Coordinates of C-alpha atoms in Angstrom, one line a residue:
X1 CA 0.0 0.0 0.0
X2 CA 1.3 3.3 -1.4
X3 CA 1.4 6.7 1.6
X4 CA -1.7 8.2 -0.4
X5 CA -3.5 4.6 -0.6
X6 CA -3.0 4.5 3.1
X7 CA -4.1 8.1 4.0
X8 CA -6.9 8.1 2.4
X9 CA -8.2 4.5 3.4
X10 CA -7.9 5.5 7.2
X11 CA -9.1 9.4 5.9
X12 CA -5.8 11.0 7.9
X13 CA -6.3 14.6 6.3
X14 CA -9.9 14.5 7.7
X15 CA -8.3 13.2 11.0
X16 CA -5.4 15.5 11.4
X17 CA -7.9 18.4 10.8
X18 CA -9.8 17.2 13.4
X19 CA -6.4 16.9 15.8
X20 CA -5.4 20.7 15.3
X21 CA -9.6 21.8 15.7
X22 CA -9.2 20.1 19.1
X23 CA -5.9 21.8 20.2
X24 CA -7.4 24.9 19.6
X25 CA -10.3 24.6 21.8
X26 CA -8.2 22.9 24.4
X27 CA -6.3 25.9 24.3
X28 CA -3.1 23.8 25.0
X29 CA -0.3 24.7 26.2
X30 CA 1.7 21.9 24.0
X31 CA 0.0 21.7 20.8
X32 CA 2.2 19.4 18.7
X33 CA 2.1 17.0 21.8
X34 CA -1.6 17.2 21.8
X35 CA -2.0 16.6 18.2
X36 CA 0.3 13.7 18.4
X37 CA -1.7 11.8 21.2
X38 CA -4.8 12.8 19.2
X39 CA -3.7 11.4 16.5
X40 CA -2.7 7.6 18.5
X41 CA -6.2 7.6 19.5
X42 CA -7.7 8.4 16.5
X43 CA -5.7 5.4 14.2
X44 CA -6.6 2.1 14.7
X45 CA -3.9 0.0 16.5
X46 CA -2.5 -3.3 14.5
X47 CA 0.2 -5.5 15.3
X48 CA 2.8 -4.2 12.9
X49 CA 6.0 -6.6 14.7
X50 CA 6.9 -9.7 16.4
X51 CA 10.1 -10.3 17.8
X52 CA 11.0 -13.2 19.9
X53 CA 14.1 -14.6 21.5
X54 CA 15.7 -16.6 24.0
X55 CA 16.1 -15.5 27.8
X56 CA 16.5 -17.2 30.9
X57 CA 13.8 -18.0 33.8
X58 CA 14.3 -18.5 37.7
X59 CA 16.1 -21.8 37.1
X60 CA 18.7 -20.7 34.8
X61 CA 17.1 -22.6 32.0
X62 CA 15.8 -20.9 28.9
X63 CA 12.1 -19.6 28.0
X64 CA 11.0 -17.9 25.2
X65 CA 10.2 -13.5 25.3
X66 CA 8.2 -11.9 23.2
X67 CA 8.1 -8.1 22.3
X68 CA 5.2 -7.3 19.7
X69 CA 4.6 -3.9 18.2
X70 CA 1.8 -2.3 17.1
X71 CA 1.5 1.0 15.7
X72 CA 1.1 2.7 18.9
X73 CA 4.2 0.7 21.4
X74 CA 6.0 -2.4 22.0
X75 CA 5.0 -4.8 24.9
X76 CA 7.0 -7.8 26.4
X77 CA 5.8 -10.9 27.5
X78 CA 7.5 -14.3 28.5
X79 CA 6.5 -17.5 29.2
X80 CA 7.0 -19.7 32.9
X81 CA 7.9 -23.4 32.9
X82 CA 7.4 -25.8 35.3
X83 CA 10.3 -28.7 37.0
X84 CA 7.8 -31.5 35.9
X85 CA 5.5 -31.7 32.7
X86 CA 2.7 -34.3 32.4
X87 CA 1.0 -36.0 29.2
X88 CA -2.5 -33.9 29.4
X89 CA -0.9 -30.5 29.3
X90 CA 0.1 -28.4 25.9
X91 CA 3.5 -29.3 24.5
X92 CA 6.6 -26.6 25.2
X93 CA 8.5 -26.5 22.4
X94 CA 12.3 -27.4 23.0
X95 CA 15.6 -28.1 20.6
X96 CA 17.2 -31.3 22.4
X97 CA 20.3 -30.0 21.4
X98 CA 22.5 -31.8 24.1
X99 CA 25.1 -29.4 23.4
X100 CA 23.5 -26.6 24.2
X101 CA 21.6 -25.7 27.7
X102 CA 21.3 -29.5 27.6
X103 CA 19.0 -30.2 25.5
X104 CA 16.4 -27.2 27.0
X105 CA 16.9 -24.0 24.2
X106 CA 14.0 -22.5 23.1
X107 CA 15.4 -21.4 19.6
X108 CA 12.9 -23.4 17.6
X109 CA 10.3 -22.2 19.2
X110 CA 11.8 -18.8 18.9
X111 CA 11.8 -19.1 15.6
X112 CA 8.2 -20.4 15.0
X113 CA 7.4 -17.2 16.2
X114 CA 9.5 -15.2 14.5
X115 CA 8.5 -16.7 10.9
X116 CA 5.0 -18.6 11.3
X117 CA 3.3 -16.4 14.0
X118 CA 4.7 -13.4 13.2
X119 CA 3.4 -13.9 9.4
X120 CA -0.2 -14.7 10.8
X121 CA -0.8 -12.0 12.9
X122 CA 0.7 -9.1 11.6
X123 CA -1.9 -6.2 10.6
X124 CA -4.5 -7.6 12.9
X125 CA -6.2 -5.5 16.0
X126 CA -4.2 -6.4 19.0
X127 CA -7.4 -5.9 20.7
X128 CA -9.2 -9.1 19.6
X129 CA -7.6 -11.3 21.2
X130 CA -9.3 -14.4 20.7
X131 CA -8.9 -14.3 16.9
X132 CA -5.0 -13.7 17.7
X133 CA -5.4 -16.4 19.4
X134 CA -7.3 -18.4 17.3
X135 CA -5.1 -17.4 14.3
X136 CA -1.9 -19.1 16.3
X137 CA -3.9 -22.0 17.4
X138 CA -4.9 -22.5 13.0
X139 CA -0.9 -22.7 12.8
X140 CA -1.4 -26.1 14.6
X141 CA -2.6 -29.4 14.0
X142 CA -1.9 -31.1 16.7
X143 CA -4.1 -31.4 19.8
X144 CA -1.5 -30.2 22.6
X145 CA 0.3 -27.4 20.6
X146 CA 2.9 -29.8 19.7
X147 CA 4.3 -28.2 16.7
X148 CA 4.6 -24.3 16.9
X149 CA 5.0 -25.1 21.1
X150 CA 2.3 -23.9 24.3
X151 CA 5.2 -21.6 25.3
X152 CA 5.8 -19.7 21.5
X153 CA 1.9 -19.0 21.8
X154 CA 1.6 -18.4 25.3
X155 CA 4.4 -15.6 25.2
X156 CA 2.2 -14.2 21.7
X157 CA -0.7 -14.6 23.7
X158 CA 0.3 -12.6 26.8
X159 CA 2.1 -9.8 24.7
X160 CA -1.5 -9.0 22.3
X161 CA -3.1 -9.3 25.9
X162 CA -0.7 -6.1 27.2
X163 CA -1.5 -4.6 23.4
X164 CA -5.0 -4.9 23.7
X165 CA -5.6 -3.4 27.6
X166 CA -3.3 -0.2 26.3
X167 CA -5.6 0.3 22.5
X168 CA -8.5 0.5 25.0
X169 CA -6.4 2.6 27.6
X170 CA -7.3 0.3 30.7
X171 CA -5.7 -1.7 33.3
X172 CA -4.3 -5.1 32.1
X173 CA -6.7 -6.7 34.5
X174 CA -9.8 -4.5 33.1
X175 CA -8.9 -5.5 29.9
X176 CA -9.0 -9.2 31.5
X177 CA -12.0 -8.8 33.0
X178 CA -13.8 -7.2 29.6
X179 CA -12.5 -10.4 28.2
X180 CA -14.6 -12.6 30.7
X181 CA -17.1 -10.7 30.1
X182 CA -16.6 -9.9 34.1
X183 CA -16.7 -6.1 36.0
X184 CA -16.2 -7.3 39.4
X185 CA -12.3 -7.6 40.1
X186 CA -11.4 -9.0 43.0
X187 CA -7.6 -9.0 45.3
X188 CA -7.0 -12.5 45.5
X189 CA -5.7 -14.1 48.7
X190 CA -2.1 -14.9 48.3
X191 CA -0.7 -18.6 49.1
X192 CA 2.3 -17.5 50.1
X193 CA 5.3 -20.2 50.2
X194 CA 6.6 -21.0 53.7
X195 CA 8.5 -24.2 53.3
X196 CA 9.6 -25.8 50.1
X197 CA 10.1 -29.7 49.8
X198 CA 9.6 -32.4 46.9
X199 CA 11.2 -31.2 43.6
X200 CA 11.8 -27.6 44.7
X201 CA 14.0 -28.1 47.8
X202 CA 16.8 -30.7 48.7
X203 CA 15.8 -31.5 51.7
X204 CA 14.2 -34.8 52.3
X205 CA 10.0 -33.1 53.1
X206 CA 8.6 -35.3 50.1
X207 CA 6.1 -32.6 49.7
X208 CA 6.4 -29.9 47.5
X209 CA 5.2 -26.9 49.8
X210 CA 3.8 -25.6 52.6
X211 CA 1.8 -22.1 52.8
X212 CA 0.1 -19.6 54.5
X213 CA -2.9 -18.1 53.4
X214 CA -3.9 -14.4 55.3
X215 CA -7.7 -14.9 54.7
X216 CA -7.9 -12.6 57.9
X217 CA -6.3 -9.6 56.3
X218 CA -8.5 -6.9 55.4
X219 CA -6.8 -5.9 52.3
X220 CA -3.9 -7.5 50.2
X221 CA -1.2 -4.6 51.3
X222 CA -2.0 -6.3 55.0
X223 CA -2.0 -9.6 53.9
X224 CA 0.8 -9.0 52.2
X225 CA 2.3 -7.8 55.3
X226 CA 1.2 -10.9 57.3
X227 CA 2.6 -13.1 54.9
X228 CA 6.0 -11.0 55.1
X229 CA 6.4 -10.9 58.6
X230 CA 5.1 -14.6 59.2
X231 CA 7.8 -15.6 56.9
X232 CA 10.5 -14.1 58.9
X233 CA 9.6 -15.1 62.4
X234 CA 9.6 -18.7 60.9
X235 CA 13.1 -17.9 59.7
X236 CA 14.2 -17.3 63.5
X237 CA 12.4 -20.5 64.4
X238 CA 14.2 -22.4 61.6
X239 CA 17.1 -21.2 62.4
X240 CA 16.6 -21.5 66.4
X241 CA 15.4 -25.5 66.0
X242 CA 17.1 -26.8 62.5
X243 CA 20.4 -24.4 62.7
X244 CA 20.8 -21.5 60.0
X245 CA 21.5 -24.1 56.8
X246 CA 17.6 -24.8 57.0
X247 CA 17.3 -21.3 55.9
X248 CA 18.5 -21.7 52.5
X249 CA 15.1 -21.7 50.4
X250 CA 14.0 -24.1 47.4
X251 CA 12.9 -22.9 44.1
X252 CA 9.8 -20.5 44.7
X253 CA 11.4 -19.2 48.1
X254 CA 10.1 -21.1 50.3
X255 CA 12.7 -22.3 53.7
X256 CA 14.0 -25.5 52.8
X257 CA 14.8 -27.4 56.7
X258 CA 16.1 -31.5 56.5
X259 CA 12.6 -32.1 58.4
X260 CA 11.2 -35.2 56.5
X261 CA 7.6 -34.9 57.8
X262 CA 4.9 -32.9 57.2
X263 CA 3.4 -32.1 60.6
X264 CA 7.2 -31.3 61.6
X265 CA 6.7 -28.3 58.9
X266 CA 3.5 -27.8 60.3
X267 CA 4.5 -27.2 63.7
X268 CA 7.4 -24.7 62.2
X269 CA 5.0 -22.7 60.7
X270 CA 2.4 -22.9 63.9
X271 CA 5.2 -21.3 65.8
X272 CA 6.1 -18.3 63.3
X273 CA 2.5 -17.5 63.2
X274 CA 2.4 -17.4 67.2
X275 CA 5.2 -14.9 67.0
X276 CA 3.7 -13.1 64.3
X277 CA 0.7 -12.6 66.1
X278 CA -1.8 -13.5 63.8
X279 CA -2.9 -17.1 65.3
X280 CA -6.8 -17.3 63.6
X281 CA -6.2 -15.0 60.7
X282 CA -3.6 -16.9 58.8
X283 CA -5.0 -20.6 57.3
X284 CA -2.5 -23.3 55.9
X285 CA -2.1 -25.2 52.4
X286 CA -0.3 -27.8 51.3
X287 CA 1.1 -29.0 47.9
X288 CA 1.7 -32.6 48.0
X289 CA 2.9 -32.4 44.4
X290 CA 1.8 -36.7 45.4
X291 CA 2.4 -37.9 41.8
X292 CA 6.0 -37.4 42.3
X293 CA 6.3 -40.2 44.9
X294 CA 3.6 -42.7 43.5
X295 CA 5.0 -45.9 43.0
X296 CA 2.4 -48.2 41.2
X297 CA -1.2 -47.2 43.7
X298 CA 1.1 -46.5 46.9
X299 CA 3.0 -44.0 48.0
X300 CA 6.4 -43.3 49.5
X301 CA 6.5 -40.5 51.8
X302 CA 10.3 -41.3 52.4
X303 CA 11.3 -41.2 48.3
X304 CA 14.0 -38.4 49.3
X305 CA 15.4 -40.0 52.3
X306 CA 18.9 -41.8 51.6
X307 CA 20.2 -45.0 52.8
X308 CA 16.6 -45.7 54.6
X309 CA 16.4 -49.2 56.1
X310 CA 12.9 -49.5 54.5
X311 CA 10.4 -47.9 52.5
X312 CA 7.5 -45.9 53.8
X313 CA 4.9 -46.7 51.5
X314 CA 1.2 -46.0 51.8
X315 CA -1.9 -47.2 50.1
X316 CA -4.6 -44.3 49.2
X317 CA -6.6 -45.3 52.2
X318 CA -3.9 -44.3 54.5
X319 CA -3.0 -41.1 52.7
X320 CA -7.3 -40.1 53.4
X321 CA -6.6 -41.0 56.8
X322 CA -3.3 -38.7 57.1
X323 CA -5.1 -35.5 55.4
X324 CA -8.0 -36.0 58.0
X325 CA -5.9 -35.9 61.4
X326 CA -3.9 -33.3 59.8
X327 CA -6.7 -30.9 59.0
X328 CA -8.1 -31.5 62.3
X329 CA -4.5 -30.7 63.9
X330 CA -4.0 -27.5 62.1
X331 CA -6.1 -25.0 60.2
X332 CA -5.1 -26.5 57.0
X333 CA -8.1 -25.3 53.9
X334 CA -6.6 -26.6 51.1
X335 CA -4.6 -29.7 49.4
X336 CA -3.1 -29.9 46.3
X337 CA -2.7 -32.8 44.1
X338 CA -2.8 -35.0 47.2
X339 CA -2.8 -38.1 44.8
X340 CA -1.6 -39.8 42.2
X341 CA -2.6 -38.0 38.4
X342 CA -3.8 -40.5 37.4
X343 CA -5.8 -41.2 41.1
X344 CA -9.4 -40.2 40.9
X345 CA -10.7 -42.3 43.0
X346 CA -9.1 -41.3 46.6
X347 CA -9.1 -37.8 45.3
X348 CA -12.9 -38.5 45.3
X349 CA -12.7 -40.2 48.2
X350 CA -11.0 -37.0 49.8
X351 CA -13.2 -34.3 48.5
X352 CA -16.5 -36.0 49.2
X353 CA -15.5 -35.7 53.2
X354 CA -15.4 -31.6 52.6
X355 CA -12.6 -31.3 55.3
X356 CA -11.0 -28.6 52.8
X357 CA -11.1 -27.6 49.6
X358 CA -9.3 -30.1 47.0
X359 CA -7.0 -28.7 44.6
X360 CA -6.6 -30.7 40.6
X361 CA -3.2 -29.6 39.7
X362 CA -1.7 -32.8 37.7
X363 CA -5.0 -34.1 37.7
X364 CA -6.3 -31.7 35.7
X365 CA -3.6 -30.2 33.7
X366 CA -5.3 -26.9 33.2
X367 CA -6.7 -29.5 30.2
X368 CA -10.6 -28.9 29.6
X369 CA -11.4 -32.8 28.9
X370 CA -9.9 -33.6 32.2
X371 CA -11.7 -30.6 33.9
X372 CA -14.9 -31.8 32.3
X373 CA -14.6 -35.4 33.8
X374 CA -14.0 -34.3 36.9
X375 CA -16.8 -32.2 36.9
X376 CA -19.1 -34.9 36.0
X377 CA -17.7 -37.3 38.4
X378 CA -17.1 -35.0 41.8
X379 CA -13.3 -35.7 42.2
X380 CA -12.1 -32.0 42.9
X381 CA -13.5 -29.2 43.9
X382 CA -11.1 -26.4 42.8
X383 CA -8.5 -26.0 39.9
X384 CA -5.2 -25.0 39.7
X385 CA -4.4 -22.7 36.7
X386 CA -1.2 -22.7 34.8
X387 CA -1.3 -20.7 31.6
X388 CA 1.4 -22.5 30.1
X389 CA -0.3 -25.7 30.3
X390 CA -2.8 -24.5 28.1
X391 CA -1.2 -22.0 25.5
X392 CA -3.7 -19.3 25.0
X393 CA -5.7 -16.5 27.0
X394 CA -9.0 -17.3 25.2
X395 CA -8.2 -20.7 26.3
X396 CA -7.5 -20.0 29.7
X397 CA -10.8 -17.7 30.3
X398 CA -12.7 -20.6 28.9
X399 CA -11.0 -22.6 32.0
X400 CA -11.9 -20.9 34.4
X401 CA -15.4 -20.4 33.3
X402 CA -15.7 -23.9 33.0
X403 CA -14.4 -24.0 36.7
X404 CA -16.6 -21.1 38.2
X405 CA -19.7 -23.2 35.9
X406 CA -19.0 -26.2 38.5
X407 CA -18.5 -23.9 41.7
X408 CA -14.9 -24.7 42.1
X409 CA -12.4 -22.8 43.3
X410 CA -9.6 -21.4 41.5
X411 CA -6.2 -21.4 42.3
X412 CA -4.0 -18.6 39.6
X413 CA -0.1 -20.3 40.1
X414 CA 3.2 -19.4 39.4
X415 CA 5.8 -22.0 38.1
X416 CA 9.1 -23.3 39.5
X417 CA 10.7 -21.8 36.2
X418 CA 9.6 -18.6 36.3
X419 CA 10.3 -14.7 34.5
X420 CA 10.2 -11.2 35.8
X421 CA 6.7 -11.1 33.9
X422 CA 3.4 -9.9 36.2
X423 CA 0.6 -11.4 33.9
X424 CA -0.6 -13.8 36.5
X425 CA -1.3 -10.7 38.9
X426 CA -3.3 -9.1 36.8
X427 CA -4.8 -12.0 35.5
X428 CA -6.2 -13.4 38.9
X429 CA -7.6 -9.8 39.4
X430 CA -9.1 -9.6 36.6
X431 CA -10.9 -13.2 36.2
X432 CA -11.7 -12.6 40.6
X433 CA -10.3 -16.1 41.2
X434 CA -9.9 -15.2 44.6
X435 CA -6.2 -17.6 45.1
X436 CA -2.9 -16.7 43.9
X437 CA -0.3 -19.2 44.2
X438 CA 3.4 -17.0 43.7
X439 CA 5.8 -18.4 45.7
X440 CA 7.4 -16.6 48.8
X441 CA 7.9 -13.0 50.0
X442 CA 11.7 -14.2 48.7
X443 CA 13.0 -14.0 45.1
X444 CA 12.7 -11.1 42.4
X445 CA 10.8 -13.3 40.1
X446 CA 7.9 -14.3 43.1
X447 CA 7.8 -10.7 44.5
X448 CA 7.3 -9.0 41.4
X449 CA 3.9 -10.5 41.1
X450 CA 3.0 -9.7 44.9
X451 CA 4.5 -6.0 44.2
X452 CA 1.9 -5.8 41.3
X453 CA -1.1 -6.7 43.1
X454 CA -0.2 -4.2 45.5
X455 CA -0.2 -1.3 43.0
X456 CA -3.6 -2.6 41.6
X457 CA -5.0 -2.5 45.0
X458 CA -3.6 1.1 45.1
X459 CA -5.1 2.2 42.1
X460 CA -8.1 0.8 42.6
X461 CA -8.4 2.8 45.9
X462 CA -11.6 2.8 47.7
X463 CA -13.2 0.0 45.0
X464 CA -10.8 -2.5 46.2
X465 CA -12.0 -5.6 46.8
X466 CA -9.8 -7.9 48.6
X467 CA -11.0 -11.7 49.0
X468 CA -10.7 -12.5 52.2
X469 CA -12.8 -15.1 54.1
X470 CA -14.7 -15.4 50.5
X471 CA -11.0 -16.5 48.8
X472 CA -13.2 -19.4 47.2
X473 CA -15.5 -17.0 45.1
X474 CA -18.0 -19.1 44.4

């Protein structure tokens, strides 16, 4: 298209007349700056660039970044990874070069974006953003992203997302929340990581986390500041009971002591909250990240234990039996994956008893077949959501929704593998999940996504909403 082909389709003359009519009356003091932002408004936006490349997340392993351009900016997006992947989830995309980052670059994916996205996408409205999404997802015939990668299109995905809240100059999260087809944004409750075990920590707790949860904060700056100080008393106590090596901390942050048994963490964390002063106001998780130590239908709580004269296993039964004299010891509310992926009948089993809510993270895969099943059949009762399982905003929204439909719970999470990128903030803000899942009050990559909720809440002002005793929003 020619300059005069192009100013006359989008009538620019007409528009620039317009510009310098509206300076006037504004009587402004900066009329070529006026004119200029005048003008942004008054051209429609389009993707014009995609630029992708190679960077580096929490782990020192490498993810794919995005920076897309449309007519009016550039805005960067990158995609998490997690330590574990499972068969039900979207495909990342990865060269198995064993020569290089052994085996884990992202350069084909890289360049799937660079050549087959970037060709689809470019002159369209950054603002639609399930036909961008739609448009990557054509790209692919496979079922689980396979070819062009879940982590090529989520970075795409996220990027438009950012493109598309500043053409309608609103928040990320509004522009989230429009999306939904939602106006009620809601501060989720954090589930902030205490004490890291399983994959994320080399000590021998076989489960993956423990956290805190400050449903008795009465906005997310306090909870925020219950988590924090909670955090650091149990440092103390750590350090006071285990000696000051049990300090160091495990992938998302969390304090990493040699306990090897849950109720031993418990009783750590018990303490900090005693000292923290917030005994009733701060509720307990767990991630039992269980499909790690399955071993045929039972499961070893001592898989991380060396040299052990025998192993610990237990059947499903006596895992239902553990959960229920540990939630009536402490004020545990939640449990994730506390089975087997593959396990739906004890997680059944367990959610039927309603002794706290039950949290599909393997399970499910953030896949909507598996979310429908266990729907229909009552194993779960809440979801955890991890974009990069499923590849696509559109496809996430629908996700939830399919969740909320079922009066589930919703649990936003990090990754182990993580970036500097703040999407999930806005993105459990704007969808009013109610649960966050971001790791510790430890850790750039884990703050930065507390630190943005924080300046949502502020700008927000008097219609913030924080969660609270309703974290659940059902």
């Amino acid at each position: 298209m020619s300059v005069q082909e192009y100013l006359d389709k989008h009538a620019l003359a007409r528009k620039i007349e317009d510009a310098v009519n509206a300076a006037v009356r504004a009587k402004t003091t900066d009329p070529v700056l006026f004119i200029s932002n005048h003008m942004k408004k008054a051209v429609p936006s389009a993707i014009t660039k995609i630029k992708a490349r190679q960077i580096l997340d929490s782990r020192g392993i490498p993810t794919v970044e995005v920076e897309l351009y449309t007519n009016k900016g550039m805005y960067r997006a990158s995609a998490p990874s997690g330590s574990s992947t499972g068969m039900y989830e979207a495909i990342e995309v990865r060269d198995g070069d064993k020569g290089k980052y052994l085996g884990r670059g992202v350069s084909k994916a890289v360049k799937n974006i660079n050549e087959k996205i970037s060709e689809a996408l470019i002159g369209m409205d950054p603002s639609l953003q399930s036909q961008i999404d739609q448009a990557m997802m054509d790209l692919d015939k496979t079922e689980n992203k396979a070819e062009v990668g879940a982590n090529a299109m989520l970075a795409v995905s996220i990027a438009a997302c950012k493109a598309g809240a500043a053409e309608k100059e609103v928040p990320l999260y509004k522009h989230i929340a429009d999306l939904s087809g939602k106006d009620d944004p809601v501060l989720p409750v954090p589930a902030i990581t205490v004490v890291s075990g399983g994959n994320h920590a080399g000590n021998n707790l076989a489960v993956q986390e423990i956290m805190i949860m400050p449903v008795g904060a009465n906005n997310f700056e306090e909870a925020i500041q219950m988590g924090s100080e909670t955090y650091f008393h149990l440092k103390s106590v750590i350090a006071e009971r285990c000696g000051s090596n049990g300090c160091n901390v495990g992938d998302d942050g969390g304090f990493a002591p040699n306990i090897s048994s849950i109720s031993e963490g418990l009783d750590l964390i018990k303490e900090a909250i005693h000292r923290a002063g917030y005994n009733g106001r701060i509720k307990l998780a767990i991630d039992v990240g269980a499909t790690e130590f399955c071993i045929g239908k039972r499961y070893d709580l001592d898989f991380k234990i060396p040299k052990k004269s025998e192993q610990n296993f237990k059947t499903g039964e006596d895992m239902i039996e553990m959960y229920t004299q540990l939630c009536a010891a402490y004020p545990i509310v939640s449990i994730e994956q506390p089975f087997d992926k593959d396990d739906w009948e004890h997680t059944k089993l367990l959610s039927e008893l309603g002794i706290c809510q039950v949290v599909g993270d393997d399970l499910l895969m953030s896949n909507p077949k598996r979310i429908d099943r266990a729907v229909q059949e009552g194993t779960c009762n809440a979801l955890l959501l991890k974009v990069n399982q499923i590849g696509t905003i559109t496809e996430v929204i629908e996700v939830v929704k399919q969740a909320k439909d079922a009066h589930w719970g919703v649990v936003v999470s990090h990754r182990s593998g993580e970036t500097e990128d703040t999407f999930i903030a806005d993105l459990a803000v704007g969808l009013a999940t109610g649960q966050i899942k971001a790791g510790a009050p430890c850790r750039g990559e884990r703050l930065a996504k507390y630190n943005q909720l924080l300046r949502i809440e502020e700008e927000l002002g008097s219609q913030a909403v924080y969660a609270g005793e309703n974290w659940r929003q059902l």
